[in-house]
Tab-separated table of C-alpha atoms in Angstrom:
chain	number	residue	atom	x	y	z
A	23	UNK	CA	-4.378	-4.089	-22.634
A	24	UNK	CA	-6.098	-0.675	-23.695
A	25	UNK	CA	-3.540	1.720	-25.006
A	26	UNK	CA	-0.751	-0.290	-25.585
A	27	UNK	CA	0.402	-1.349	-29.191
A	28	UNK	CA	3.247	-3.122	-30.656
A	29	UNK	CA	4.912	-1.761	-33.925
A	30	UNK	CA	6.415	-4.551	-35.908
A	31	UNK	CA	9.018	-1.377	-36.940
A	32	UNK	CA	12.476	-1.001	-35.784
A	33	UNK	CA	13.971	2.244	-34.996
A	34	UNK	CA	14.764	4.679	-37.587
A	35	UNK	CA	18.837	4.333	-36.705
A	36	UNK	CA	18.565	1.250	-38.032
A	37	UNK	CA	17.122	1.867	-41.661
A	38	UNK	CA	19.601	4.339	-41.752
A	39	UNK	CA	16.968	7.503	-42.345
A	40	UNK	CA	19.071	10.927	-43.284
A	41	UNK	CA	15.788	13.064	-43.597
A	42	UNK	CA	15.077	15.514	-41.248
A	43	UNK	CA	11.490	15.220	-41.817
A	44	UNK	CA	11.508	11.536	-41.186
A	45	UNK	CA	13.244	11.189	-37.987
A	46	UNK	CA	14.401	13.858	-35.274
A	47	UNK	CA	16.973	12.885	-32.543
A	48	UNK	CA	16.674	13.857	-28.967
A	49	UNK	CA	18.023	13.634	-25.347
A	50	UNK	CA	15.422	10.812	-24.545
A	51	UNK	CA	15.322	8.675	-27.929
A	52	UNK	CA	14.628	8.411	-31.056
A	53	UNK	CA	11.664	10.349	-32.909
A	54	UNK	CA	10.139	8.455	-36.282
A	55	UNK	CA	7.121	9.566	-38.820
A	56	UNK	CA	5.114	6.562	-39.527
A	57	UNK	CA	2.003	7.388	-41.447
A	58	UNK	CA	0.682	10.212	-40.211
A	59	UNK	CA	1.663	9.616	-36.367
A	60	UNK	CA	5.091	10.288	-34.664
A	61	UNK	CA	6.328	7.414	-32.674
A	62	UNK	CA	9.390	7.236	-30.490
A	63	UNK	CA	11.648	4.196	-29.710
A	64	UNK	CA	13.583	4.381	-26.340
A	65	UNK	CA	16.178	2.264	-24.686
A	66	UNK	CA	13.437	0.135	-22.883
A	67	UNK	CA	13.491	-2.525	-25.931
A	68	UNK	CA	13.726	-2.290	-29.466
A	69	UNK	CA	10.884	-2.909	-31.267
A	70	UNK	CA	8.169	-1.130	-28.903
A	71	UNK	CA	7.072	2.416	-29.883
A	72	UNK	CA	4.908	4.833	-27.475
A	73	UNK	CA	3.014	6.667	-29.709
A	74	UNK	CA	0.986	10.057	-29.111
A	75	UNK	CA	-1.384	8.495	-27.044
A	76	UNK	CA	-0.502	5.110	-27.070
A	77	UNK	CA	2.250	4.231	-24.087
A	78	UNK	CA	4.824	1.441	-24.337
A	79	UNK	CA	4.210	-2.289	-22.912
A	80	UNK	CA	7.341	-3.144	-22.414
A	81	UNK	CA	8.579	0.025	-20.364
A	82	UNK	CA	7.138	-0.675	-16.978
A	83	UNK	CA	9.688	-1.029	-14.420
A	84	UNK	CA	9.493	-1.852	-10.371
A	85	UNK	CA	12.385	-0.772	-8.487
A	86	UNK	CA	13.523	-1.876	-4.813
A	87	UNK	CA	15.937	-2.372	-2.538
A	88	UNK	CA	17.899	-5.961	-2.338
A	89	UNK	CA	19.238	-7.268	1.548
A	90	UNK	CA	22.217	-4.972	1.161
A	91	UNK	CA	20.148	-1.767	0.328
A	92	UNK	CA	20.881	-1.388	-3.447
A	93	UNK	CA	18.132	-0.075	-5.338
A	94	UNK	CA	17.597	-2.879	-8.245
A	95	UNK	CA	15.367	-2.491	-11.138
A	96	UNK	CA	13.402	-4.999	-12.602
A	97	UNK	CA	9.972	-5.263	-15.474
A	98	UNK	CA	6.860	-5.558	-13.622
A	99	UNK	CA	6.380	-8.582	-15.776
A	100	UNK	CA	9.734	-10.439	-13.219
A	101	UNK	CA	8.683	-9.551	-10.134
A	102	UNK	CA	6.102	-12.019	-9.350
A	103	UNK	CA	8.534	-13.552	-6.667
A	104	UNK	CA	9.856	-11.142	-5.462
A	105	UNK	CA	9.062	-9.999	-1.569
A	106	UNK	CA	8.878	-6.487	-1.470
A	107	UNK	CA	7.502	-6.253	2.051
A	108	UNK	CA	10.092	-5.837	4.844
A	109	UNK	CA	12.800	-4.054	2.890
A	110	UNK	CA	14.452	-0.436	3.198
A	111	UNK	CA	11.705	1.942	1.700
A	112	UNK	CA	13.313	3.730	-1.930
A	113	UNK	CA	11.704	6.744	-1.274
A	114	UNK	CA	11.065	8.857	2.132
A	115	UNK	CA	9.084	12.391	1.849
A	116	UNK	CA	10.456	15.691	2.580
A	117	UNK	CA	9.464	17.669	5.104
A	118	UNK	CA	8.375	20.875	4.452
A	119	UNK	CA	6.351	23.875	5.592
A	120	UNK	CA	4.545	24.113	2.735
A	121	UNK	CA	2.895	20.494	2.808
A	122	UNK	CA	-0.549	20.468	4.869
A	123	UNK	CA	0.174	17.018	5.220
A	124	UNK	CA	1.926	15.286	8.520
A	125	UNK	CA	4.557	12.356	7.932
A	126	UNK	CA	4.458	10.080	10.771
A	127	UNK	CA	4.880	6.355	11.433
A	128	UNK	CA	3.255	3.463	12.970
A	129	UNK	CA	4.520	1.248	14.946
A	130	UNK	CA	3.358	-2.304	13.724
A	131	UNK	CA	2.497	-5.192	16.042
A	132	UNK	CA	2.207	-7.338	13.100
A	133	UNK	CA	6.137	-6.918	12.046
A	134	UNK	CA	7.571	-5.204	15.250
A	135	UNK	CA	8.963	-2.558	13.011
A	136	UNK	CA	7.654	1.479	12.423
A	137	UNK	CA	5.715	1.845	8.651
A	138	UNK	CA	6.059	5.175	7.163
A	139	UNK	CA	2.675	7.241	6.867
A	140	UNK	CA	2.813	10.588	4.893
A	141	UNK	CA	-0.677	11.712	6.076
A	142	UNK	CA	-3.078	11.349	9.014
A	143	UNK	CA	-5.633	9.292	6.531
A	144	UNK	CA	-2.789	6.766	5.478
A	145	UNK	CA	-1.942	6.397	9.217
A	146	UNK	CA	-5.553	5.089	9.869
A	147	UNK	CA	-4.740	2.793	6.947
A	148	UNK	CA	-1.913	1.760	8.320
A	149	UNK	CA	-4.019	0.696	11.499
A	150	UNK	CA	-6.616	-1.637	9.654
A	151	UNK	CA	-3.589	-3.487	8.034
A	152	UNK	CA	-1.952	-3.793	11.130
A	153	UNK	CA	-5.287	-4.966	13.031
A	154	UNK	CA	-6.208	-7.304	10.010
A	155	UNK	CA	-6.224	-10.723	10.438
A	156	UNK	CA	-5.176	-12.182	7.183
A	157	UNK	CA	-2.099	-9.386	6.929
A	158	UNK	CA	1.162	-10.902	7.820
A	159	UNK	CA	3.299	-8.771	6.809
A	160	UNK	CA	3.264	-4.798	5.369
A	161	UNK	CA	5.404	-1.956	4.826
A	162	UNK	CA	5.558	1.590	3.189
A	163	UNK	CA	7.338	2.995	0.274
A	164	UNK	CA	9.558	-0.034	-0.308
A	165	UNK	CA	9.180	-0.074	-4.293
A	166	UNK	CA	8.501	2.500	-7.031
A	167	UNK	CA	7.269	2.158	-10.553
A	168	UNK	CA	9.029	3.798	-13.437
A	169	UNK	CA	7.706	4.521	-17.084
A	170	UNK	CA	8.387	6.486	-19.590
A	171	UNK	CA	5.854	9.259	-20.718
A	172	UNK	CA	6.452	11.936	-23.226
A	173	UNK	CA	10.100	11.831	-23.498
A	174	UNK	CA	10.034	12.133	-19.653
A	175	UNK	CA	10.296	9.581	-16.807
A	176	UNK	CA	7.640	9.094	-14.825
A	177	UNK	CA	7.621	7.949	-11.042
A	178	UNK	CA	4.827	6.236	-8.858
A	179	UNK	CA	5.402	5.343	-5.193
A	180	UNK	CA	2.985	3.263	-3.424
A	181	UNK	CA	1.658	4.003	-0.002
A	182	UNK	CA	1.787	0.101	1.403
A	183	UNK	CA	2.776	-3.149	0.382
A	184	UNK	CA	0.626	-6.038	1.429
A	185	UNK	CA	1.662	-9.613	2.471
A	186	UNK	CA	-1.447	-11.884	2.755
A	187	UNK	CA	-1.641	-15.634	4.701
A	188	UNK	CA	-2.276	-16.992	1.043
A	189	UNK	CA	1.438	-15.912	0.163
A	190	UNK	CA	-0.615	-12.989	-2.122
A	191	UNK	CA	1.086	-9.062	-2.315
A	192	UNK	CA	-1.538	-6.729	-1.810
A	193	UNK	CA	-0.573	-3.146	-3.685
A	194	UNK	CA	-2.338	-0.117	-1.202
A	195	UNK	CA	-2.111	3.622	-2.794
A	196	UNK	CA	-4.548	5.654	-0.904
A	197	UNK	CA	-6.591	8.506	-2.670
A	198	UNK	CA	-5.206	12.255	-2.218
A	199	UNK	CA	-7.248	13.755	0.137
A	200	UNK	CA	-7.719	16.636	-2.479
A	201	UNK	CA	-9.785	14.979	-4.401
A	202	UNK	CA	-9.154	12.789	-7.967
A	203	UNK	CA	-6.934	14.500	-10.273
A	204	UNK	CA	-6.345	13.659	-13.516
A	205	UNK	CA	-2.355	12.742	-12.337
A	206	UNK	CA	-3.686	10.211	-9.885
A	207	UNK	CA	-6.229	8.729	-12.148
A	208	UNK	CA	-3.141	8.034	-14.964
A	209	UNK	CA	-1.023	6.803	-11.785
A	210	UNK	CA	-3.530	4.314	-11.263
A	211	UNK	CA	-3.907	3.285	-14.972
A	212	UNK	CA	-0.643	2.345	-14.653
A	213	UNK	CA	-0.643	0.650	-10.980
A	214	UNK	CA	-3.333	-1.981	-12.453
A	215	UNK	CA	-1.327	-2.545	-15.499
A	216	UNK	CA	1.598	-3.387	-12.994
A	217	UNK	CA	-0.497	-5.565	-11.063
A	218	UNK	CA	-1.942	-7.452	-14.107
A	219	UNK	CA	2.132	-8.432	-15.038
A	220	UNK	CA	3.214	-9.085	-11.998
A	221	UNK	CA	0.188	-10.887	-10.208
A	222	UNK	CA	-0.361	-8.317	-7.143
A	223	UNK	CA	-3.732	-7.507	-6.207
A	224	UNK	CA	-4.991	-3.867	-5.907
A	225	UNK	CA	-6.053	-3.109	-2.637
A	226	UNK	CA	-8.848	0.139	-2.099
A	227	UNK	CA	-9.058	0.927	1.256
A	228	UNK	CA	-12.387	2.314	2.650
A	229	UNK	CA	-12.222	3.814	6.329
A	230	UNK	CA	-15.252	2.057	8.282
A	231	UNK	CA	-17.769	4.193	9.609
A	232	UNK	CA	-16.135	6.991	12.638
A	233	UNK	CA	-17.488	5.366	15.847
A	234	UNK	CA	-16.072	2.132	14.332
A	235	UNK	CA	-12.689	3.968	13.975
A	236	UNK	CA	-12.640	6.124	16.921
A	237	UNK	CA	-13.060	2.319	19.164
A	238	UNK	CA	-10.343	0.792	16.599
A	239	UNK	CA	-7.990	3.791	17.475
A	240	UNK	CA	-8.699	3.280	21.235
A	241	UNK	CA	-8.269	-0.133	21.001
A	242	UNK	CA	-5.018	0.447	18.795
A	243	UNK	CA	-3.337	2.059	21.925
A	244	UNK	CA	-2.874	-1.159	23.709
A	245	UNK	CA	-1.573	-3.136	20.912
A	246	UNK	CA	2.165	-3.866	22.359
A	247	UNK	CA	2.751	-6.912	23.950
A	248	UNK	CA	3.694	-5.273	26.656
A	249	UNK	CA	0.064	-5.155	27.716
A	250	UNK	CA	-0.162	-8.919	27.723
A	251	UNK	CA	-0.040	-10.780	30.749
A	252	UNK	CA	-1.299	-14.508	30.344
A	253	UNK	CA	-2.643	-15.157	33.739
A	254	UNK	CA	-5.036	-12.260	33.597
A	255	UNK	CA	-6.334	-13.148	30.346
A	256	UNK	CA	-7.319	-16.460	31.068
A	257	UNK	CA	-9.444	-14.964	33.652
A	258	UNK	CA	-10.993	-12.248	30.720
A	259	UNK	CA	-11.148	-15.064	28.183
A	260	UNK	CA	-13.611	-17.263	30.889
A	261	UNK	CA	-15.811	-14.319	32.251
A	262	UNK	CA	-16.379	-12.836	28.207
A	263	UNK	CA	-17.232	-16.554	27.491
A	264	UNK	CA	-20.431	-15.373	26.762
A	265	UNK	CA	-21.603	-12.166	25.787
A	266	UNK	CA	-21.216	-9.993	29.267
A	267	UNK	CA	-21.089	-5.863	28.970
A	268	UNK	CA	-17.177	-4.482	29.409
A	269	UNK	CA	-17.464	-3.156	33.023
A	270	UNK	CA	-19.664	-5.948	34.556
A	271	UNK	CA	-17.313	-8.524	33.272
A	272	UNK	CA	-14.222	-6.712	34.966
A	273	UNK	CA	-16.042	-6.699	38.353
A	274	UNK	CA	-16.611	-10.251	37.505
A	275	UNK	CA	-13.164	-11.244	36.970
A	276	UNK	CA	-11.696	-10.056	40.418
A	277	UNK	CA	-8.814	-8.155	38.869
A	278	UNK	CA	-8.267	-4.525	39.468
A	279	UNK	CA	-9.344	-2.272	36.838
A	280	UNK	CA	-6.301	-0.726	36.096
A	281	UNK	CA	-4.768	-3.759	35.773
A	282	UNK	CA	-7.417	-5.565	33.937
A	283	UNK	CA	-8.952	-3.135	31.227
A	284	UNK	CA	-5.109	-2.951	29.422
A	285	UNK	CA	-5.683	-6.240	29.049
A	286	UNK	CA	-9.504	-6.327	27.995
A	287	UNK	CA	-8.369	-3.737	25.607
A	288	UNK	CA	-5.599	-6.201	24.192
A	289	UNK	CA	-7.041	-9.063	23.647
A	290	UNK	CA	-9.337	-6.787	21.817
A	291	UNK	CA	-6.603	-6.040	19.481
A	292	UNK	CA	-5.628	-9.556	19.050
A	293	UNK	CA	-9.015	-10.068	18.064
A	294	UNK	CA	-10.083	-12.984	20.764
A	295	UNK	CA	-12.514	-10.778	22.115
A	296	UNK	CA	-14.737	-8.025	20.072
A	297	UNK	CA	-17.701	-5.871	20.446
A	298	UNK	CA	-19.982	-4.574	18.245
A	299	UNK	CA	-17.773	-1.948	16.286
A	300	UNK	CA	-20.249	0.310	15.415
A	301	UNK	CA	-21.464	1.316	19.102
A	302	UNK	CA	-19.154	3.695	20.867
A	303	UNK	CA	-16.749	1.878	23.382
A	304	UNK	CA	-17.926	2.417	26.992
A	305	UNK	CA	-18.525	0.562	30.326
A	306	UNK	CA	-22.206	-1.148	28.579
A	307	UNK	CA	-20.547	-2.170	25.553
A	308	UNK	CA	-21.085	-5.952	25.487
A	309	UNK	CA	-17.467	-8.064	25.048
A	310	UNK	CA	-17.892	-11.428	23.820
A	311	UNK	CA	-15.360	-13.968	22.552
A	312	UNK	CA	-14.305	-13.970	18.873
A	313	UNK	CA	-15.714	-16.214	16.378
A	314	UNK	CA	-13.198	-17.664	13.672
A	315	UNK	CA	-11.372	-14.714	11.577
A	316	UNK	CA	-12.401	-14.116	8.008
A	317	UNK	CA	-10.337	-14.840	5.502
A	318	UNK	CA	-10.939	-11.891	3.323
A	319	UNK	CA	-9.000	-8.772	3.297
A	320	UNK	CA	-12.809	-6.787	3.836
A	321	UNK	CA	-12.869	-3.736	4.795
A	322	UNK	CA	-10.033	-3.550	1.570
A	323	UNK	CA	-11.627	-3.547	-1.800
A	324	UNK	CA	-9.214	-6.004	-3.490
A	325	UNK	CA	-9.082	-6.871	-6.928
A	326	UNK	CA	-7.404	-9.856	-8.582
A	327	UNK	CA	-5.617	-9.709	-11.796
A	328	UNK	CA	-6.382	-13.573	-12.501
């Protein structure tokens, strides 16, 4: 991978250097002149050196919480099998005046359990996994990456944790709203090279367009399954058979419309009935039954290390 060597050199303890000018010692490691660059050797594995500008392959480290809640640390490179969705997050922000962001949490359908969102874009987010159909499984801030970096180390916390149908983990770290800083881009430079070792796949997400959100979020309201009664929706299911607009096919269906759009709106989420998205819900919007769900993890960008 770009910017990662391998020095066939040991450390400088163990030639036994005396010079000053050939080795320095300090709180981190190790600090060796080879040629005309300074390379350091740290207690990630002899025989790998992060040079000035070069970083270490063999430093990259994911850390999460086993069943009893102890944090465990492990090389990207031996975590392929490891489910990191579901478990007790390793990091939680801090509240704070000073933050413009809001923490908040979602309350999954998928899982039946709240997902940690630490602002109001990453809770949309949070609602696309939780609507998708090929997500089984997600969850927030339940692993961490660690690397060293300039005699310092460095931490990365993902925003979501992906479980697909396929078995695949799906790696989500959202964009600050700020804008791209140079901190973020290296945080991702180092999110793909933990990907490529341990086989995730790098999910973008990209918001779809705001009438398709503002119906999604609407929609999203009636997503407990305590909105689900099954006689009712056998009598939704028949009338939006075939493509019938949203209030016609409630007057169709005999049921009252309190007690019938909480329904509509729910079988909406479950995705056995649909609309077209990109109009603005109301009492015209045409409801028709849902076709077979896609496979992909669209509207994610998603790339594959293999």
């Amino acid at each position: 991978m770009t910017g990662f060597v391998h020095s066939p050199f040991r450390p400088a303890a163990l030639f036994g250097y005396r010079d000053s000018s050939l080795r320095r010692r300090g709180r981190r490691g190790v600090v060796i002149r080879h040629g005309d660059r300074l390379c350091e050797s740290t207690s990630w594995g002899l025989g790998w050196f992060r040079c000035r500008g070069a970083w270490v392959s063999g430093s990259l480290q994911v850390v999460h919480r086993d069943e009893r809640g102890r944090e465990i640390s492990l090389p990207a490179g031996q975590t392929a099998g490891v489910r990191l969705t579901g478990g007790e997050p390793v990091w939680v922000p801090l509240r704070h005046r000073s933050e413009r962001s809001i923490v908040t949490y979602w309350w999954s359908a998928t899982t039946g359990r709240h997902v940690g969102c630490r602002s109001l874009e990453r809770l949309s987010v949070a609602m696309l996994l939780d609507f998708h159909p090929n997500v089984t499984e997600f969850s927030a801030w339940t692993a961490r990456l660690e690397w060293r970096e300039r005699s310092r180390i460095r931490r990365f916390v993902p925003d979501f944790f992906a479980r697909t149908a396929a078995g695949a983990t799906v790696v989500i770290a959202c964009p600050p709203a700020s804008g791209l800083s140079s901190r973020w881009v290296r945080q991702q430079e180092v999110l793909k090279q933990a990907c490529a070792e341990a086989g995730w796949q790098l999910g973008s997400p990209r918001l779809p367009q705001p009438a398709a959100l503002a119906n999604l979020r609407w929609v999203s309201r009636y997503r407990h399954p305590r909105y689900g009664d099954a006689a009712v929706e056998g009598v939704l299911r028949e009338v939006f058979q075939e493509p019938t607009g949203l209030w016609e096919g409630v007057r169709a269906a005999g049921v009252p419309r309190l007690l019938a759009l909480p329904r509509l709106y729910h079988l909406m989420w479950r995705r056995e009935l649909t609309m077209d998205w990109g109009v603005s819900l109301g009492p015209a919007s045409v409801i028709r039954r849902e076709g077979c769900a896609s496979p992909r993890m669209s509207p994610f960008s998603v790339e594959d290390p293999s």
